[in-house]
Coordinates of C-alpha atoms and ligand atoms in Angstrom, one line a residue:
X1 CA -30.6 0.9 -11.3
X2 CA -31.6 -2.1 -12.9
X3 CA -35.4 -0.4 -14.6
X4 CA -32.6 2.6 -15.6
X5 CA -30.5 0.2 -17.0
X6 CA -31.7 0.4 -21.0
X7 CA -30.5 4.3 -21.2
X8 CA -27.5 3.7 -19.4
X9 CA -24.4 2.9 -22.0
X10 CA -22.6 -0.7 -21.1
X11 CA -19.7 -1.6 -22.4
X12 CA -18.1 -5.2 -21.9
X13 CA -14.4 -6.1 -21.5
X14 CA -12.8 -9.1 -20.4
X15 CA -10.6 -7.7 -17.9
X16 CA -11.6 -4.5 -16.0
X17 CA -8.5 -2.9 -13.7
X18 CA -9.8 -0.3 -11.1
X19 CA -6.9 2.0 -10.0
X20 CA -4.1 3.4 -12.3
X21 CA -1.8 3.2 -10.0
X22 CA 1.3 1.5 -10.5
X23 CA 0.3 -1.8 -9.7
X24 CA -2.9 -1.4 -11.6
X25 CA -0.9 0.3 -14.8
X26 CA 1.8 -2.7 -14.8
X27 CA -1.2 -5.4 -14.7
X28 CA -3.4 -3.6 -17.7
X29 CA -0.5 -3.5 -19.7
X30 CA 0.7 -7.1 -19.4
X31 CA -3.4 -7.7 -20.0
X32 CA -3.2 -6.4 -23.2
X33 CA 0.1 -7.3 -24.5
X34 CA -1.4 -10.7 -24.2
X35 CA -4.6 -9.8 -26.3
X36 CA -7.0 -9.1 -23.5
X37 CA -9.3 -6.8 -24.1
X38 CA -9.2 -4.1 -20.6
X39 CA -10.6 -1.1 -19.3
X40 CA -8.6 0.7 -17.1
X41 CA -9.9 3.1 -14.8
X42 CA -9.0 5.6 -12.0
X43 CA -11.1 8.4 -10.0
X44 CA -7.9 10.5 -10.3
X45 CA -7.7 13.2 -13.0
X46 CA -4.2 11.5 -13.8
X47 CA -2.4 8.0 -14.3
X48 CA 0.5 7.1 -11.5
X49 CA -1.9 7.3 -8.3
X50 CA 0.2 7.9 -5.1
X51 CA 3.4 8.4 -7.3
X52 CA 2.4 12.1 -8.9
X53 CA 2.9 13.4 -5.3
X54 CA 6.0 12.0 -4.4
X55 CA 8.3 14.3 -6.3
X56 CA 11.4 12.7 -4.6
X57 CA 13.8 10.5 -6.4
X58 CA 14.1 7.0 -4.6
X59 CA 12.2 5.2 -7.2
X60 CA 12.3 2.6 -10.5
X61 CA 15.9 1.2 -9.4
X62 CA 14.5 -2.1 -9.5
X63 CA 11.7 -2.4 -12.0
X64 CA 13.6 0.1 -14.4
X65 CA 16.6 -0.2 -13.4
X66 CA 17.4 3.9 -13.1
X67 CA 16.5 6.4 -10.2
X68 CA 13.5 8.0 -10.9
X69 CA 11.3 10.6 -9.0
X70 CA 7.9 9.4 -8.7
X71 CA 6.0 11.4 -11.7
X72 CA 9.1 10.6 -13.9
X73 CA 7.6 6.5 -12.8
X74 CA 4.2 7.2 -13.6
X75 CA 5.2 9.2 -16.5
X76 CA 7.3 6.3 -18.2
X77 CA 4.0 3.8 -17.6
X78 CA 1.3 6.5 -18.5
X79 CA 2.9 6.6 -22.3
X80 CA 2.5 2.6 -22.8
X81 CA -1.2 3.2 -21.5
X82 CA -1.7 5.8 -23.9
X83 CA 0.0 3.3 -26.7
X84 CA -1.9 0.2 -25.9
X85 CA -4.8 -1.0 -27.4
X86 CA -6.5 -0.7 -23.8
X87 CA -9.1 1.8 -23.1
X88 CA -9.3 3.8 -20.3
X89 CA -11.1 6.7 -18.2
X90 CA -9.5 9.1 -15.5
X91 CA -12.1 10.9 -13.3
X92 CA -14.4 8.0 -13.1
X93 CA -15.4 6.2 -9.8
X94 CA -16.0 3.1 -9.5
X95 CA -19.3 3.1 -7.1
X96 CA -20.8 -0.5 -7.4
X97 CA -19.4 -3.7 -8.1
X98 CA -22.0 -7.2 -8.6
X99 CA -20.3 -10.4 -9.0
X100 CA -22.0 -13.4 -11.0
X101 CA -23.8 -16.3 -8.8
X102 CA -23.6 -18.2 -11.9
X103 CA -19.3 -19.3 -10.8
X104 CA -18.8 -17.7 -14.4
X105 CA -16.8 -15.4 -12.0
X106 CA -17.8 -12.5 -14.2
X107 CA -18.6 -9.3 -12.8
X108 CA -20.9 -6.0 -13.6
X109 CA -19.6 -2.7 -12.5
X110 CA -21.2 1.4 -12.3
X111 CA -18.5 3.3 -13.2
X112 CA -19.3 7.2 -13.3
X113 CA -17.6 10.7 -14.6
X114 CA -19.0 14.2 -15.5
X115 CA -17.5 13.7 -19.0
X116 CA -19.4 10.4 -19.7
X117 CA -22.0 10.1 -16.9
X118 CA -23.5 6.2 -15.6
X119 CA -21.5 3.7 -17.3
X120 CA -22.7 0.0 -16.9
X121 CA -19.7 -2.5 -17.3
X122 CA -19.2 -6.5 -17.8
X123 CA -16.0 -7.9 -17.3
X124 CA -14.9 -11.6 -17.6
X125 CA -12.3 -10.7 -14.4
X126 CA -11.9 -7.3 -12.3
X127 CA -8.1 -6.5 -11.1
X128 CA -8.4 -4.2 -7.7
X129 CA -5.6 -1.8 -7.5
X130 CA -7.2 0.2 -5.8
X131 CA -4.1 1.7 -3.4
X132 CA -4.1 2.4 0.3
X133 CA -5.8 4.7 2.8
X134 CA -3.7 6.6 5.5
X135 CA -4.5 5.8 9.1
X136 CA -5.5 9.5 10.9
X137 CA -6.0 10.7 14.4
X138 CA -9.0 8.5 14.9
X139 CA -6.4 5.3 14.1
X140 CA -4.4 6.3 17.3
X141 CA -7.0 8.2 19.7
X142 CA -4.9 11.0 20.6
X143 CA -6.5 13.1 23.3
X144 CA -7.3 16.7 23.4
X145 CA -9.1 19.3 21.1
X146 CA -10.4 18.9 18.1
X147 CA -8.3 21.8 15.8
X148 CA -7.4 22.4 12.1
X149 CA -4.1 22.0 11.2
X150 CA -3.5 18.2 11.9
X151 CA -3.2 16.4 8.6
X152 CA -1.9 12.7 7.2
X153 CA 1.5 13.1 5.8
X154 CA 0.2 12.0 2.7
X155 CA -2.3 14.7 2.5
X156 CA 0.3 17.7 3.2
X157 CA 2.7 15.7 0.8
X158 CA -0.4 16.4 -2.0
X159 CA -1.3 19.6 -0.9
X160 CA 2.6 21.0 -1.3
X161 CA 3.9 19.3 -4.2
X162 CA 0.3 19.0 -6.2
X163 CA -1.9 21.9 -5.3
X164 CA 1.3 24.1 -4.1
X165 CA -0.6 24.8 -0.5
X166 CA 1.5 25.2 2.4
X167 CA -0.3 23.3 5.4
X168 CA 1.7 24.9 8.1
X169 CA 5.0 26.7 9.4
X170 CA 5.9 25.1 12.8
X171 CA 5.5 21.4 12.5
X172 CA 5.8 18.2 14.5
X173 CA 5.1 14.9 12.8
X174 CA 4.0 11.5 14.4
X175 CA 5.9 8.4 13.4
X176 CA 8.9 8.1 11.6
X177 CA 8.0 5.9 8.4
X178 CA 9.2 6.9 5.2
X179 CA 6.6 9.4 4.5
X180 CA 7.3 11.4 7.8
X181 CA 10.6 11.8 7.2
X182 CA 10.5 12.8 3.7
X183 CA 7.7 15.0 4.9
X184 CA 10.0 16.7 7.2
X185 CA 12.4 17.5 4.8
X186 CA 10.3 18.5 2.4
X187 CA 8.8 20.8 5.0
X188 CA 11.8 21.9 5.8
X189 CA 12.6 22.4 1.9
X190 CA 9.4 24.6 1.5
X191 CA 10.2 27.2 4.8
X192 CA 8.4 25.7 7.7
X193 CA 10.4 24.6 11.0
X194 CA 10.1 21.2 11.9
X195 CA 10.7 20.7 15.4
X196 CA 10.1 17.0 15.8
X197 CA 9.7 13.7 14.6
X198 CA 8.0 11.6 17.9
X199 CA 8.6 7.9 17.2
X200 CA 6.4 5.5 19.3
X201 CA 8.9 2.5 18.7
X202 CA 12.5 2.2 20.2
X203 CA 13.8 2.5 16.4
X204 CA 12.9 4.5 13.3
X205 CA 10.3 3.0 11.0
X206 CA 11.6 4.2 8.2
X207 CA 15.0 3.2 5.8
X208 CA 18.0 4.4 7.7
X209 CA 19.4 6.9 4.1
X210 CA 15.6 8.5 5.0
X211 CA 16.1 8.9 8.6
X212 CA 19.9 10.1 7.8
X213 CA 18.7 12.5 4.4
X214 CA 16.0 13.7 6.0
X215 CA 16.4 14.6 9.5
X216 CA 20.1 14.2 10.3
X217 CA 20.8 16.4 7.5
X218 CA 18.6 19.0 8.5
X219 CA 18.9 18.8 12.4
X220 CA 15.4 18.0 13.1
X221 CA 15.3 15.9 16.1
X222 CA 14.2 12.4 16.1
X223 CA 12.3 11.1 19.9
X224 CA 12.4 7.6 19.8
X225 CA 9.7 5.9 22.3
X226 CA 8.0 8.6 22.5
X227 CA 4.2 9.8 22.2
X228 CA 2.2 12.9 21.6
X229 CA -0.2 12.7 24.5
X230 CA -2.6 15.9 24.0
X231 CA -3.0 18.4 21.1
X232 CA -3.8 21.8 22.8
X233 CA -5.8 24.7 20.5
X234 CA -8.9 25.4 19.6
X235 CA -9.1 26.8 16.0
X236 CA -5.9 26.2 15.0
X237 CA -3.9 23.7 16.9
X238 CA -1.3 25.4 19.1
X239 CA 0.9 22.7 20.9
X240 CA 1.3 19.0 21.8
X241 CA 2.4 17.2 24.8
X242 CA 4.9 14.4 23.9
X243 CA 5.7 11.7 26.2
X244 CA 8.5 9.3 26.8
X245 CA 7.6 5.3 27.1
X246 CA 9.4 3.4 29.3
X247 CA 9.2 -0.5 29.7
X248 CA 6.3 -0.1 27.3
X249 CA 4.2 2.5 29.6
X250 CA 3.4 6.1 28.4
X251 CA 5.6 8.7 31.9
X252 CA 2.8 11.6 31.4
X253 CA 5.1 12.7 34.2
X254 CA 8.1 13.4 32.3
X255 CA 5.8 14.6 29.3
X256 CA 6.9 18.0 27.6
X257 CA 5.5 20.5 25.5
X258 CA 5.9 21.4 21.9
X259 CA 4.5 24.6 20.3
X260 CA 3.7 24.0 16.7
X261 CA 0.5 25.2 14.4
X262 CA 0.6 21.5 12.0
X263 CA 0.7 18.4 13.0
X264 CA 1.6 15.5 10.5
X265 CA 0.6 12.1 11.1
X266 CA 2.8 9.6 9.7
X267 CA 1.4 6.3 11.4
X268 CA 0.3 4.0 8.9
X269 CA -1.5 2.9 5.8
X270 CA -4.4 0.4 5.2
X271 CA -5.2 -1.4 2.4
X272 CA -8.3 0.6 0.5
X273 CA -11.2 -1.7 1.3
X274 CA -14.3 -0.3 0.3
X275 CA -14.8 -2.2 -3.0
X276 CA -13.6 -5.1 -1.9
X277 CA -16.3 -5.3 1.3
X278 CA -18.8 -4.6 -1.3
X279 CA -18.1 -7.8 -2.3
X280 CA -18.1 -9.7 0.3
X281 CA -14.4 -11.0 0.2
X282 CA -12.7 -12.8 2.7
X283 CA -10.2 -10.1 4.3
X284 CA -6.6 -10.7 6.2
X285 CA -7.6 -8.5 9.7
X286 CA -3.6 -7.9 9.7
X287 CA -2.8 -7.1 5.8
X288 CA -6.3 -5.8 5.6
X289 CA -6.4 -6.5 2.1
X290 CA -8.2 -9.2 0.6
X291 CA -6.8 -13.4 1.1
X292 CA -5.4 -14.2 -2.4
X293 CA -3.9 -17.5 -3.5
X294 CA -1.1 -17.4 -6.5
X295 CA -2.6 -16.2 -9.2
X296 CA -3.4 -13.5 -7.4
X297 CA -7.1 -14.4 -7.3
X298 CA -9.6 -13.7 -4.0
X299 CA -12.0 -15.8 -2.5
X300 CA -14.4 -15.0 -5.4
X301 CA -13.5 -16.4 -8.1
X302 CA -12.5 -14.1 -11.4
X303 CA -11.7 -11.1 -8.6
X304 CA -7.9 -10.4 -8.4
X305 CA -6.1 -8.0 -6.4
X306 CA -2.5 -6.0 -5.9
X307 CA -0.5 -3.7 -4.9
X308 CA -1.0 -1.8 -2.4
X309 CA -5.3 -2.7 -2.3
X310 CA -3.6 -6.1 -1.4
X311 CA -1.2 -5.4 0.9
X312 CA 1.0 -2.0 1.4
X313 CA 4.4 -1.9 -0.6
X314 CA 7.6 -0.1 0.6
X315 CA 8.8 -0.2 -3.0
X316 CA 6.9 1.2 -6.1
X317 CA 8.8 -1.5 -7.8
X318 CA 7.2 -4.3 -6.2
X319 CA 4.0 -2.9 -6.9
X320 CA 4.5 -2.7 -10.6
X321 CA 5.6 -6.3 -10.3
X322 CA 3.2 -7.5 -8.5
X323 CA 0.4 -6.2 -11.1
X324 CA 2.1 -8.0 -13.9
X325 CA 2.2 -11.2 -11.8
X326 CA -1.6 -10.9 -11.0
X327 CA -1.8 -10.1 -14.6
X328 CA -0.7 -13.6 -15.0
X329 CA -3.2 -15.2 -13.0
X330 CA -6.0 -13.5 -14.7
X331 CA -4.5 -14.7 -17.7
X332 CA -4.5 -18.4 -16.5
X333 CA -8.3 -17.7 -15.2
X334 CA -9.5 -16.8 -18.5
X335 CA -7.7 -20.0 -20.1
X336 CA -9.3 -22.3 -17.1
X337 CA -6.1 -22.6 -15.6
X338 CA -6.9 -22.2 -11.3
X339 CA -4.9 -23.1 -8.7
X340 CA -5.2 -26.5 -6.8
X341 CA -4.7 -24.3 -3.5
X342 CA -3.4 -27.0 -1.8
X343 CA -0.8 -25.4 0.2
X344 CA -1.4 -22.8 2.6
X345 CA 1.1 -20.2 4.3
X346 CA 0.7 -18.9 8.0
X347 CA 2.6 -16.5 10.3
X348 CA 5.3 -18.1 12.5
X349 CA 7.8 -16.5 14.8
X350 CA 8.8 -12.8 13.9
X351 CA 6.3 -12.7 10.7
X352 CA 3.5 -10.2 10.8
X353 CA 2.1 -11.9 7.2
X354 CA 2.8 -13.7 4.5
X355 CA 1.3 -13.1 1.0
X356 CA 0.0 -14.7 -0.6
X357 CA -2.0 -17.2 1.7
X358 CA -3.1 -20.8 -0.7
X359 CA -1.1 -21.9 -3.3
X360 CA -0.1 -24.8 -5.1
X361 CA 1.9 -27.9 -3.9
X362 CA 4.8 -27.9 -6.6
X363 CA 4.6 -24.7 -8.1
X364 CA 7.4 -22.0 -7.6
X365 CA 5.7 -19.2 -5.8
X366 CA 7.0 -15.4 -4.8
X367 CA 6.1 -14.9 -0.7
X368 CA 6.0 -11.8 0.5
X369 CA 6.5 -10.8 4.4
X370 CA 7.3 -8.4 6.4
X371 CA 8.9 -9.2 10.1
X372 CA 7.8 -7.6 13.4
X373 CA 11.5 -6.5 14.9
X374 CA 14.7 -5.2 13.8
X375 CA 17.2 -7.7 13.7
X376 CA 20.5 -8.5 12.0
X377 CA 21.8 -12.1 11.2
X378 CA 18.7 -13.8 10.5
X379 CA 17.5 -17.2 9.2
X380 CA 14.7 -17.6 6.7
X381 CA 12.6 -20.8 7.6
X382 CA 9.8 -22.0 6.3
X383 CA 8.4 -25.3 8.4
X384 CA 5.8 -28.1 7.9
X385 CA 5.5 -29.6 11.3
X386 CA 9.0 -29.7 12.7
X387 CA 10.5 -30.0 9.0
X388 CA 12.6 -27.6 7.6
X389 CA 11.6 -27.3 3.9
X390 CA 13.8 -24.2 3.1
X391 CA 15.9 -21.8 4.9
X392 CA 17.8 -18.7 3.7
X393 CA 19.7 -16.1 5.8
X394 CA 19.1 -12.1 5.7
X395 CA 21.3 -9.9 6.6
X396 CA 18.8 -7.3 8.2
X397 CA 15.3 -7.3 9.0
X398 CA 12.9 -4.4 9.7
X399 CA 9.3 -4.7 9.5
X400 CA 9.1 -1.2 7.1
X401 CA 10.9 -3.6 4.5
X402 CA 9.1 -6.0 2.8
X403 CA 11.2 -9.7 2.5
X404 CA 10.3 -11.6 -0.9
X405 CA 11.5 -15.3 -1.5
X406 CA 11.0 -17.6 -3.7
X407 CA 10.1 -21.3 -3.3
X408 CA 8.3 -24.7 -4.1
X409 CA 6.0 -25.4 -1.8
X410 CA 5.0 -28.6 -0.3
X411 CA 1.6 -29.9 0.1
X412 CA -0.8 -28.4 3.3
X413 CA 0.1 -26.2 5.9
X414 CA 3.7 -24.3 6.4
X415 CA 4.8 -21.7 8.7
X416 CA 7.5 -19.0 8.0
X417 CA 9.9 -17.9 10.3
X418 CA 12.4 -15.4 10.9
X419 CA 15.0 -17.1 13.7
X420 CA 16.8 -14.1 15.7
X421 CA 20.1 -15.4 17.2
X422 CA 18.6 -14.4 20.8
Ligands
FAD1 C1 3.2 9.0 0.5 C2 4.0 7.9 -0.1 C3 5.4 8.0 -0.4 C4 6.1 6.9 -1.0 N1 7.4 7.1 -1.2 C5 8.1 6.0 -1.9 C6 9.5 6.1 -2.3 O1 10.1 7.1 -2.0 N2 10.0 5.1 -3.1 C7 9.3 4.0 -3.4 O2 9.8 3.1 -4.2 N3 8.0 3.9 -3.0 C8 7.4 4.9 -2.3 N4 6.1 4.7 -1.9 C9 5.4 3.4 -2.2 C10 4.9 3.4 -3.6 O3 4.9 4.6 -4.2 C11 3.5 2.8 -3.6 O4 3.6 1.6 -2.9 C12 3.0 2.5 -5.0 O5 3.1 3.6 -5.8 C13 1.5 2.1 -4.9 O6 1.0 1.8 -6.1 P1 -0.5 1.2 -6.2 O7 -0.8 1.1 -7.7 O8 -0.7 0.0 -5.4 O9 -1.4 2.3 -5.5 P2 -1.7 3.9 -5.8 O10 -0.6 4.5 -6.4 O11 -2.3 4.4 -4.6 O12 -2.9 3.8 -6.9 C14 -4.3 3.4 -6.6 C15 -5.2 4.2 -7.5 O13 -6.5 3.7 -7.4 C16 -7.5 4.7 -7.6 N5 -8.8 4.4 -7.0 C17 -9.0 4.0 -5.7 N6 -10.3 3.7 -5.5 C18 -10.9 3.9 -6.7 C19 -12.3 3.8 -7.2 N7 -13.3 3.4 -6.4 N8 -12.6 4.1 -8.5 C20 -11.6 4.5 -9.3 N9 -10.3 4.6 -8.9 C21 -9.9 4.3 -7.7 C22 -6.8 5.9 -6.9 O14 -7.2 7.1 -7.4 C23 -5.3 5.7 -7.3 O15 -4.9 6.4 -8.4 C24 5.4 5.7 -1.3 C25 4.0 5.6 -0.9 C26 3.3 6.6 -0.4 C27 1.8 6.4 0.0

């Protein structure tokens, strides 16, 4: 690349964001409202990411304060894009990424497109927002044959509401998160039959108005501890077996059959990693999106991430904010401002993770978490040792909400709790 490098156009920014998303929208745009110069770029043919196929409301109560379908979100941040003094490019991907050895934490990036071909770029900082993957069949290792017609949610939720293909008529979907049960209505909605929703836990994943709008409403049953165990067919899938669990063990002896031609797999999303391996950064194996301290920043200095490339949202409105708050860090970065990182966060009882993981003794910092049980009455604590340095009670806890706090954090290592009465 390097010998081709003279007939290759390069353009040089200070801050380049990679994914249009929401997060990544929210942080250009606080970039360049303070004067940064940004490229903003995204392998889509469109600005909003993951929101142009969510065609439900449910969105924007928070961030702007009205209930939004998801286009109508990406719409109202897509027109300050187009106003802003930022530049950016849709169908480009981002294919390589080199970071600086010289601690300047700059970094040179190969962005290409058919419209523009190779494009070399230099940035003083790089924002990831790069979004999430969906976890598939080869996540969860179900046995049998190896048919069409089994697809992530996500992937049926693009191909009805974006390229207005109909993936199937008789449907079961795996796991009820939010996305397989608005898939089910919205399958429903569109003239197939769903005949189940098989939930592996002993409670829906999803937000209770979901599981109530979207299933009870309808009549599609919900199996709770339950598994599909085979999927039967050979060119086009033709049934499943599903399974009940009981004290945690899979009764193939009390397993029952389900004819269906699509099956939807609603079990999970994953931070999109690829760019962020390519650079070598130090990656939280439960999150699996990159370790970032309070300004947002990784453990190469001058590479930021958020969103959902950092860890995966249940709210598009915590994404947004969470770009303009990483926007803030780079901002601090460029001015020499980095934090002291002299506090760290880890994972006590009922946590799954805490984000972000350093910070700064003294500093008011936003945690996010999300809990691994379902739980009412709950206490908020966050321990050094055997100290209680702050405590706050929540009503409800479910580990398919995300908990923010804020706090001051004291110097070293601290642990956050969430204290069940049990
Ligand atoms: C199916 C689904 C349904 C949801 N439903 C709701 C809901 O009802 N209400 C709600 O509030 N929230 C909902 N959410 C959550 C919310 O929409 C998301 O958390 C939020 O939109 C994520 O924003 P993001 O910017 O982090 O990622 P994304 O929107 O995924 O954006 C990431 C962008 O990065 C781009 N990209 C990735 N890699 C590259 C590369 N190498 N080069 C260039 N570009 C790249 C992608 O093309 C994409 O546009 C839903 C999420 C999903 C996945």
């Amino acid at each position: 690349v390097s010998e081709q490098r003279a007939e290759i156009k390069s353009e040089k920014y200070d801050v380049m964001v990679i994914g249009a998303g929401a997060a990544g929208m929210a942080a250009a745009l606080k970039l360049a409202e303070a004067g940064k110069q940004v490229v903003l770029i995204d392998r889509d043919n469109e600005y909003g990411g993951v929101l142009n196929q969510c065609i439900h409301n449910g969105f924007g109560l928070h961030y702007f304060k009205r209930e939004l379908t998801g286009p109508e979100f990406a719409e109202r941040m897509s027109a300050k894009v187009h106003s802003s003094s930022m530049r950016s490019y849709v169908n480009m991907s981002i294919t390589d990424l080199i970071h600086s050895t010289d601690g300047s934490g700059s970094v040179e990036a190969y962005g290409i497109s058919e419209e523009t071909g190779l494009i070399h770029f230099y940035c003083k900082a790089l924002v990831l927002a790069l979004g999430c993957r969906e976890r598939n069949r080869g996540n969860i290792a179900i046995p049998g044959s190896r048919p069409a017609g089994v697809f992530t949610a996500g992937l049926a939720q693009r191909l009805v509401n974006l390229e207005g293909l109909m993936p199937g008529k008789e449907v079961v979907i795996v796991g009820s998160g939010d996305i397989g049960l608005i898939m089910a209505r919205r399958m429903t909605l569109v003239g197939a039959r769903v005949k189940a929703v098989i939930e592996i836990m002993p409670y829906p994943s999803g937000l209770t108005r979901n599981v109530v709008q979207c299933l009870k409403d309808y009549g599609i049953p919900l199996y709770l501890s339950h598994s599909v165990t085979k999927i039967y067919g050979k060119n086009r899938i033709e049934a499943v077996d599903v399974s009940p669990l009981e004290d945690g063990i899979i009764r193939e002896d009390k397993k029952f059959t389900i004819d269906c031609d699509t099956l939807l797999l609603s079990v999970g999303l994953v931070p999109e990693q690829e760019l962020a391996k390519q650079l070598n950064l130090d990656i939280d194996t439960v999150t699996g999106g990159p370790y970032v301290d309070d300004l947002y920043m990784s453990s190469l200095p001058g590479v930021f991430a958020c969103g959902n490339a950092l860890h995966v949202h249940d709210l598009v409105d915590w994404a947004a904010s969470e770009g303009e708050s990483c926007a803030i860090g780079v901002i601090d970065f460029l001015n020499g401002k980095l934090s002291k990182r002299t506090s760290r966060f880890d994972s006590g009882k009922n946590v799954r993770y805490v984000v972000p993981k350093h910070t700064q003794e003294g500093k008011e910092t936003l945690l996010s978490l999300r809990s691994l049980v379902v739980a009412n009455d709950v206490v908020l604590k966050v321990k050094q040792k055997d100290e209680v340095i702050f405590s706050k009670k929540l009503k409800h806890i479910q580990p398919s909400e995300m908990i923010q706090f804020k706090l001051i954090p004291a110097k070293g290592a601290m642990e956050v709790h969430l204290e069940t009465a049990d």
